[in-house]
PDB file of C-alpha atoms in Angstrom:
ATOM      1  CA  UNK A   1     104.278  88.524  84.401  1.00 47.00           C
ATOM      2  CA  UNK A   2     107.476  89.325  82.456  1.00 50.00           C
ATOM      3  CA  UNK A   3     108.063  92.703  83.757  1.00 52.00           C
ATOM      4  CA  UNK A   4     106.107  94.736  81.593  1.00 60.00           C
ATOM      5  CA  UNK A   5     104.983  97.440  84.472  1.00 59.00           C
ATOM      6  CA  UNK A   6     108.829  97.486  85.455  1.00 60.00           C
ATOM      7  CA  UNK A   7     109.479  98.401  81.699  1.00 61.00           C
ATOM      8  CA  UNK A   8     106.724 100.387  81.646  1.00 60.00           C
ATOM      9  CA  UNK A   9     108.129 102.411  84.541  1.00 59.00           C
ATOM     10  CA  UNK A  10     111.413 102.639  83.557  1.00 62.00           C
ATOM     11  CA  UNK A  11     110.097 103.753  80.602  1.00 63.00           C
ATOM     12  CA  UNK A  12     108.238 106.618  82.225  1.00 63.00           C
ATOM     13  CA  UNK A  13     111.176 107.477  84.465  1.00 59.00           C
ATOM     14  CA  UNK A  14     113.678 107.697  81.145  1.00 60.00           C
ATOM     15  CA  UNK A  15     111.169 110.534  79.836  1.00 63.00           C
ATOM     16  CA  UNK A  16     109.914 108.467  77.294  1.00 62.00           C
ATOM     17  CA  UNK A  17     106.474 108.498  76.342  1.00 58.00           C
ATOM     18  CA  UNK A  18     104.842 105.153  77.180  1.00 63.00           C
ATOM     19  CA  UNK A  19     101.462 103.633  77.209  1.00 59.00           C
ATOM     20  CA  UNK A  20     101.091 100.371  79.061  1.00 57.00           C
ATOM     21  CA  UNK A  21      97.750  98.026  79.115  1.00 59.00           C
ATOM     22  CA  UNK A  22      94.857 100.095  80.643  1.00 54.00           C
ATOM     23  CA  UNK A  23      95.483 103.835  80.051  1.00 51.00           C
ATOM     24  CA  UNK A  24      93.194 106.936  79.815  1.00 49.00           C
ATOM     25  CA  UNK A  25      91.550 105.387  76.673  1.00 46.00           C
ATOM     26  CA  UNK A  26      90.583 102.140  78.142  1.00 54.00           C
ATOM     27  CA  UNK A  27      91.961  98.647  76.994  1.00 67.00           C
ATOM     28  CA  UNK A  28      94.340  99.202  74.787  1.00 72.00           C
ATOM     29  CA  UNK A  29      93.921  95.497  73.229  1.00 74.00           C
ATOM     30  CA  UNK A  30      90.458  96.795  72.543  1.00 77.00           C
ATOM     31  CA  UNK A  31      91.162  99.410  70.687  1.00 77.00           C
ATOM     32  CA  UNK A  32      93.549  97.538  68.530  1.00 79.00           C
ATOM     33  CA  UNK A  33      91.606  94.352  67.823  1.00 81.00           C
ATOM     34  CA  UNK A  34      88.689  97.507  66.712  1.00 86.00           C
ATOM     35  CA  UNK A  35      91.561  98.950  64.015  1.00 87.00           C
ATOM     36  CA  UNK A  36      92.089  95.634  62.898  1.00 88.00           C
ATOM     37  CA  UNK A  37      89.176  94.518  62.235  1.00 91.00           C
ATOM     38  CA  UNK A  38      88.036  97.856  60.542  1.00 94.00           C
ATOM     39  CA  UNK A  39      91.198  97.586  58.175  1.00 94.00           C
ATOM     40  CA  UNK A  40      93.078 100.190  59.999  1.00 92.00           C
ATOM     41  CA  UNK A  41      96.474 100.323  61.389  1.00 87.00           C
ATOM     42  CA  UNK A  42      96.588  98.714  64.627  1.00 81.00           C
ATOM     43  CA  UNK A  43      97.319 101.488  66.568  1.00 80.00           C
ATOM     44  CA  UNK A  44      94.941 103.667  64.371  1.00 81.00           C
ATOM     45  CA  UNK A  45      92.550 104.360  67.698  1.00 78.00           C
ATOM     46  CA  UNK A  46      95.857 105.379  70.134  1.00 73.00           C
ATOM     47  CA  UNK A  47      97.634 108.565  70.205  1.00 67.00           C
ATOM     48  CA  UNK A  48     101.011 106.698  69.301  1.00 63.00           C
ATOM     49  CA  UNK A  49     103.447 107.428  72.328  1.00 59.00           C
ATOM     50  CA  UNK A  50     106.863 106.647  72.194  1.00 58.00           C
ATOM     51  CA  UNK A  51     106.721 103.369  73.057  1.00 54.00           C
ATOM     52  CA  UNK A  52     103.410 100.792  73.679  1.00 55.00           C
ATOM     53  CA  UNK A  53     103.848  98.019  76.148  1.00 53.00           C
ATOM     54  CA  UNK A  54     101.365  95.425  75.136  1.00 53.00           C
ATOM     55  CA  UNK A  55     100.312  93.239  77.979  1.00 51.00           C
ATOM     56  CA  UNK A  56      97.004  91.272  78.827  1.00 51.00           C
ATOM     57  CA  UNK A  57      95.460  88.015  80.280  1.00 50.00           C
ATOM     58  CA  UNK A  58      92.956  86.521  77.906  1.00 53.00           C
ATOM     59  CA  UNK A  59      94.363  88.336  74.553  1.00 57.00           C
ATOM     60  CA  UNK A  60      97.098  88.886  72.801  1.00 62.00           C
ATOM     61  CA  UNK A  61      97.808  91.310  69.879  1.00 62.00           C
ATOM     62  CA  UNK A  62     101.324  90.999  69.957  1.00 68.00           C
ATOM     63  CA  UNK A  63     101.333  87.219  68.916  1.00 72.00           C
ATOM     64  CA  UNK A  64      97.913  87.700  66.978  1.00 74.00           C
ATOM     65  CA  UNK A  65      99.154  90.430  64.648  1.00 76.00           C
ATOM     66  CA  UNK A  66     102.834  89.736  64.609  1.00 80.00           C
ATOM     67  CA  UNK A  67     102.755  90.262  60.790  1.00 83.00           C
ATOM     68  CA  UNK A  68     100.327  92.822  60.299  1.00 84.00           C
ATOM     69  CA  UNK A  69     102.622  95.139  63.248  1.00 82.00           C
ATOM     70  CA  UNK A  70     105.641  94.325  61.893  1.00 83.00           C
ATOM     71  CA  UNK A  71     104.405  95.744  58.385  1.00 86.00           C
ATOM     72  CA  UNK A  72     102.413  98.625  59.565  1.00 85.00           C
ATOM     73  CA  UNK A  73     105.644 100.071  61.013  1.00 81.00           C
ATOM     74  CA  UNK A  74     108.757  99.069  60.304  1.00 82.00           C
ATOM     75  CA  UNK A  75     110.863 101.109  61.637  1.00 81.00           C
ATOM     76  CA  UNK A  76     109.598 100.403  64.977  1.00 78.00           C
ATOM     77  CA  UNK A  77     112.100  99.380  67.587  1.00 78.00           C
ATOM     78  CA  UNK A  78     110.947  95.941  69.163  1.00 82.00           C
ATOM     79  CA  UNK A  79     111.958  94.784  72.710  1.00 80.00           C
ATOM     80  CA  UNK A  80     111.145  91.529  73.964  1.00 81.00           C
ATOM     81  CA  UNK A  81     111.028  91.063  77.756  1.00 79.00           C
ATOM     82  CA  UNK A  82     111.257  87.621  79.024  1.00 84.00           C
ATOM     83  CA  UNK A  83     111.501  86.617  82.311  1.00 82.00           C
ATOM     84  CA  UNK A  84     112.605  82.327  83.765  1.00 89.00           C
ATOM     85  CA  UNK A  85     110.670  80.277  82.665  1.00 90.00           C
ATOM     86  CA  UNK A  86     110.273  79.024  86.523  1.00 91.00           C
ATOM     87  CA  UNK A  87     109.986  81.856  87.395  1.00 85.00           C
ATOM     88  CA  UNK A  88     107.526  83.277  84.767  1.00 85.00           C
ATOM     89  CA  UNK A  89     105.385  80.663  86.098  1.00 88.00           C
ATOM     90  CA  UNK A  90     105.144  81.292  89.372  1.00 85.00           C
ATOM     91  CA  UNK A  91     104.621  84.426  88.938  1.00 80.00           C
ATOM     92  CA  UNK A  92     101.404  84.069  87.003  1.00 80.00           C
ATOM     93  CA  UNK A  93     100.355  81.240  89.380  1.00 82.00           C
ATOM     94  CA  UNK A  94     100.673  84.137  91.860  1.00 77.00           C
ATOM     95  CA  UNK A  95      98.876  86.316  89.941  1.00 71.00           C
ATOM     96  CA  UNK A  96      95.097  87.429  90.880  1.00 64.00           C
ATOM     97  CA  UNK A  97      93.310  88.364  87.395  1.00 56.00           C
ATOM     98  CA  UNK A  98      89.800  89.783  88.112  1.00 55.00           C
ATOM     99  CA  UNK A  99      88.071  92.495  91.273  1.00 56.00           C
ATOM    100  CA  UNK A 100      86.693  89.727  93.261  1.00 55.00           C
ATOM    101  CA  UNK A 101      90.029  88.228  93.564  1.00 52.00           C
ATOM    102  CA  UNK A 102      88.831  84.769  92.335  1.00 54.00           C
ATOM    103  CA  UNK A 103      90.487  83.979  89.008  1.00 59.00           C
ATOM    104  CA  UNK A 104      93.965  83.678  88.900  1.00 74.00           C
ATOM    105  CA  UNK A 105      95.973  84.264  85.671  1.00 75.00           C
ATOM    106  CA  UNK A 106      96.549  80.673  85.059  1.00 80.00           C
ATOM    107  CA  UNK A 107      92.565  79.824  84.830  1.00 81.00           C
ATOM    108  CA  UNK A 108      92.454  83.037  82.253  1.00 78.00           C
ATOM    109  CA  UNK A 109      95.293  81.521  80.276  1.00 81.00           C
ATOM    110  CA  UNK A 110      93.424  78.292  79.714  1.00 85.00           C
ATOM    111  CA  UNK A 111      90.509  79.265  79.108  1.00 83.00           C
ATOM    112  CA  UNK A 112      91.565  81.596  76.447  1.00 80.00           C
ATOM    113  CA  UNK A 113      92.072  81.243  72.850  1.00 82.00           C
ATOM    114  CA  UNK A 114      95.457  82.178  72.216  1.00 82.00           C
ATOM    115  CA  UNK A 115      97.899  81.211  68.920  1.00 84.00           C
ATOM    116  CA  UNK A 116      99.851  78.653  70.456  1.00 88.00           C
ATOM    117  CA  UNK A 117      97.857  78.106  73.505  1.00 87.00           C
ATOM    118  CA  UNK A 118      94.809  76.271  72.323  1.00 90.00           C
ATOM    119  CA  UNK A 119      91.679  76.715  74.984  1.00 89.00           C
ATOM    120  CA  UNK A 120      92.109  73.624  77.546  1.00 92.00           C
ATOM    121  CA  UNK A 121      96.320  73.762  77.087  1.00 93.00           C
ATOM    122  CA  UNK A 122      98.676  75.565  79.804  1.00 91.00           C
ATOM    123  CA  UNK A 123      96.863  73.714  83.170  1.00 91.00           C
ATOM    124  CA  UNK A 124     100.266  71.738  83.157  1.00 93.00           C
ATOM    125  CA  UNK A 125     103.812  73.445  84.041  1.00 94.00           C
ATOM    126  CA  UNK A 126     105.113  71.799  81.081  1.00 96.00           C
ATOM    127  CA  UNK A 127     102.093  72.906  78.808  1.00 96.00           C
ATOM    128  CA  UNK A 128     102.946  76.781  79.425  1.00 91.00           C
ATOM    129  CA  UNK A 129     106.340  76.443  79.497  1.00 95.00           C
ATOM    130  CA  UNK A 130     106.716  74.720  75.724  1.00 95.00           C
ATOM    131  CA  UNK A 131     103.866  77.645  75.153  1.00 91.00           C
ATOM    132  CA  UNK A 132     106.115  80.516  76.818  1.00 90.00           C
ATOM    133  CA  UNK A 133     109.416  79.356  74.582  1.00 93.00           C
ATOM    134  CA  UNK A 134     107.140  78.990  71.598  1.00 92.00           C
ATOM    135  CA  UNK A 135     106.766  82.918  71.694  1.00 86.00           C
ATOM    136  CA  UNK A 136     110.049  83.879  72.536  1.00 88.00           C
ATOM    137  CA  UNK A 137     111.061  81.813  69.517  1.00 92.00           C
ATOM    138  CA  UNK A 138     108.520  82.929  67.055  1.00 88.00           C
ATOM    139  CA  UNK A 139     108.797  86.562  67.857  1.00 86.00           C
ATOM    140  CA  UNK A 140     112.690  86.886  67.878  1.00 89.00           C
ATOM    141  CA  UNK A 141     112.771  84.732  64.485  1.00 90.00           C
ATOM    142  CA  UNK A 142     109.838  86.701  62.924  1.00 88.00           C
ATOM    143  CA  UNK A 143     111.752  90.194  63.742  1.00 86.00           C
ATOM    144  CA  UNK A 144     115.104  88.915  63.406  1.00 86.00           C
ATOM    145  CA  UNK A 145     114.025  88.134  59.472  1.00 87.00           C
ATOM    146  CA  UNK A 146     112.942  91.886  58.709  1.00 84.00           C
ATOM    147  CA  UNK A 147     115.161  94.077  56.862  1.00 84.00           C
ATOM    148  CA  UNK A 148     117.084  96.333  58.591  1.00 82.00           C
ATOM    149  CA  UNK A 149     114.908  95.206  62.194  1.00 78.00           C
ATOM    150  CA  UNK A 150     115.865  96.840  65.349  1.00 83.00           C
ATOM    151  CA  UNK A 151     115.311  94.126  67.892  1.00 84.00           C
ATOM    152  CA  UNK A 152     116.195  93.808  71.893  1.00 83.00           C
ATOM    153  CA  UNK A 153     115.660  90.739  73.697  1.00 85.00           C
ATOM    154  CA  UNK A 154     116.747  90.556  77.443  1.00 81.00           C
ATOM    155  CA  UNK A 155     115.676  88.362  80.728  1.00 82.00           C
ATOM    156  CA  UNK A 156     114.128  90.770  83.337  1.00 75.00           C
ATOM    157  CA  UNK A 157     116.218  88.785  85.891  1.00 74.00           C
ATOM    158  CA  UNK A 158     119.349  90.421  84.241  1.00 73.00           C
ATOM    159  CA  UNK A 159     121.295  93.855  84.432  1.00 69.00           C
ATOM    160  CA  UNK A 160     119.449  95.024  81.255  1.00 70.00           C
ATOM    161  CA  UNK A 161     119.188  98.981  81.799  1.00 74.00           C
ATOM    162  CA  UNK A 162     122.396  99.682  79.766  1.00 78.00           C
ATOM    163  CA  UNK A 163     121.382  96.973  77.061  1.00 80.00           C
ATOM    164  CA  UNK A 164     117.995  99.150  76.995  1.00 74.00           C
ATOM    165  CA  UNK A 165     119.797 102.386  77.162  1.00 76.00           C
ATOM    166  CA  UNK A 166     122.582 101.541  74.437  1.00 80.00           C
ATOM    167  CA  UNK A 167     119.813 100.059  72.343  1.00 78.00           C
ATOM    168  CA  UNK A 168     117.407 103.531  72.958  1.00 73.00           C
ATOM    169  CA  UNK A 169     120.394 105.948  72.677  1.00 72.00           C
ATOM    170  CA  UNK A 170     119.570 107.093  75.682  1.00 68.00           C
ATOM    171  CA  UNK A 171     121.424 107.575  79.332  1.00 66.00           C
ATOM    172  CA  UNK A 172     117.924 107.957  81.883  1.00 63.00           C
ATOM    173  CA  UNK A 173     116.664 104.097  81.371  1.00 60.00           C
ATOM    174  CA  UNK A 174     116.945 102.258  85.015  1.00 58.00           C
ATOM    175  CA  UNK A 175     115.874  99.445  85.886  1.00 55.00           C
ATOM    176  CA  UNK A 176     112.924  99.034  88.199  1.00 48.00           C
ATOM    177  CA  UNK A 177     111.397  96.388  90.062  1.00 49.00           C
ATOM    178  CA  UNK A 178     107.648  96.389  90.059  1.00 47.00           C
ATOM    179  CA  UNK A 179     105.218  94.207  91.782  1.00 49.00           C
ATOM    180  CA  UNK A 180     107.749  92.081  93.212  1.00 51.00           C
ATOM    181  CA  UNK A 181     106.104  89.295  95.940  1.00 47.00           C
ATOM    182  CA  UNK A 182     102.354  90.309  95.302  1.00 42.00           C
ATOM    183  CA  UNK A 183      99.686  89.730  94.007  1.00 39.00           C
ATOM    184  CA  UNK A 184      98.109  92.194  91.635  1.00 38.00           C
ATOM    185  CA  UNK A 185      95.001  92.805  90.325  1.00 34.00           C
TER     186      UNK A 185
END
């Protein structure tokens, strides 16, 4: 709920290859968590696009294996999206999670295991919010601390597309707005 299918998009539209979530090899968290635990690179099961967009409900490989990603290629360019915090959290309170369009995002969140989110924590505003700024803060100081890092952070609520552009050396990056006032499943 941070704009990840509006990155993903603009992605696409800039002619860069991108893989996002669910994709024509299933879950991509599957298929990651399956390299990992196998000893593998992480993204030893995907044909490696041009860029992966890691998004999902109940896990989370991009907090989960920080360190081991961050190792296994370096000279990866990272981009963190972040969205309001308000605003991030209305969205996923908006947010339908599975077909029979009875479990919203924020009963997946607390139910799940994630670092920082311990099962039973996020029910309260305040909960996912200290949760949501404990990622931001971890990710851009665990990047920012790599030698020679390539790092983007932006708000989705911002003009980013010639902060994304400048940072791909590229010219095609817009920015799109995806999903905006609905509910998704």
């Amino acid at each position: 709920k941070a704009g990840t299918s509006s990155l993903y998009f603009g992605m696409q539209a800039a002619g860069i290859s991108t893989v996002h979530t669910k994709n024509e090899w299933g879950e991509l968290t599957d298929h990651i968590y399956a390299a990992v635990a196998e000893d593998k690179e992480m993204f030893a099961y995907l044909q490696i696009p041009d860029c992966i967009i890691l998004s999902s409900m109940e896990i989370y490989p991009q907090i989960d294996f920080l360190d081991i990603m961050t190792a296994q290629y370096p000279d990866s360019l990272f981009v963190l999206n972040k969205r309001d915090i308000k605003s991030h959290i209305r969205s996923i309170d908006k947010w339908l999670y599975d077909d029979k369009r009875q479990l919203m995002m924020r009963d997946a969140l607390v139910a799940a295991n994630i670092p920082g989110l311990p099962p039973g924590k996020g029910r309260e505003d305040a909960e996912l919010a200290e949760w949501l700024e404990w990622f931001y803060h971890r990710t851009r100081q665990h990047i920012s601390q790599l030698p020679g890092s390539r790092f983007l952070e932006f708000t989705i609520e911002d003009d980013f597309a010639a902060r994304v552009n400048d940072f791909l050396d590229t010219r095609t990056f817009e920015k799109l707005h995806l999903n905006a006032g609905t509910r998704v499943v």
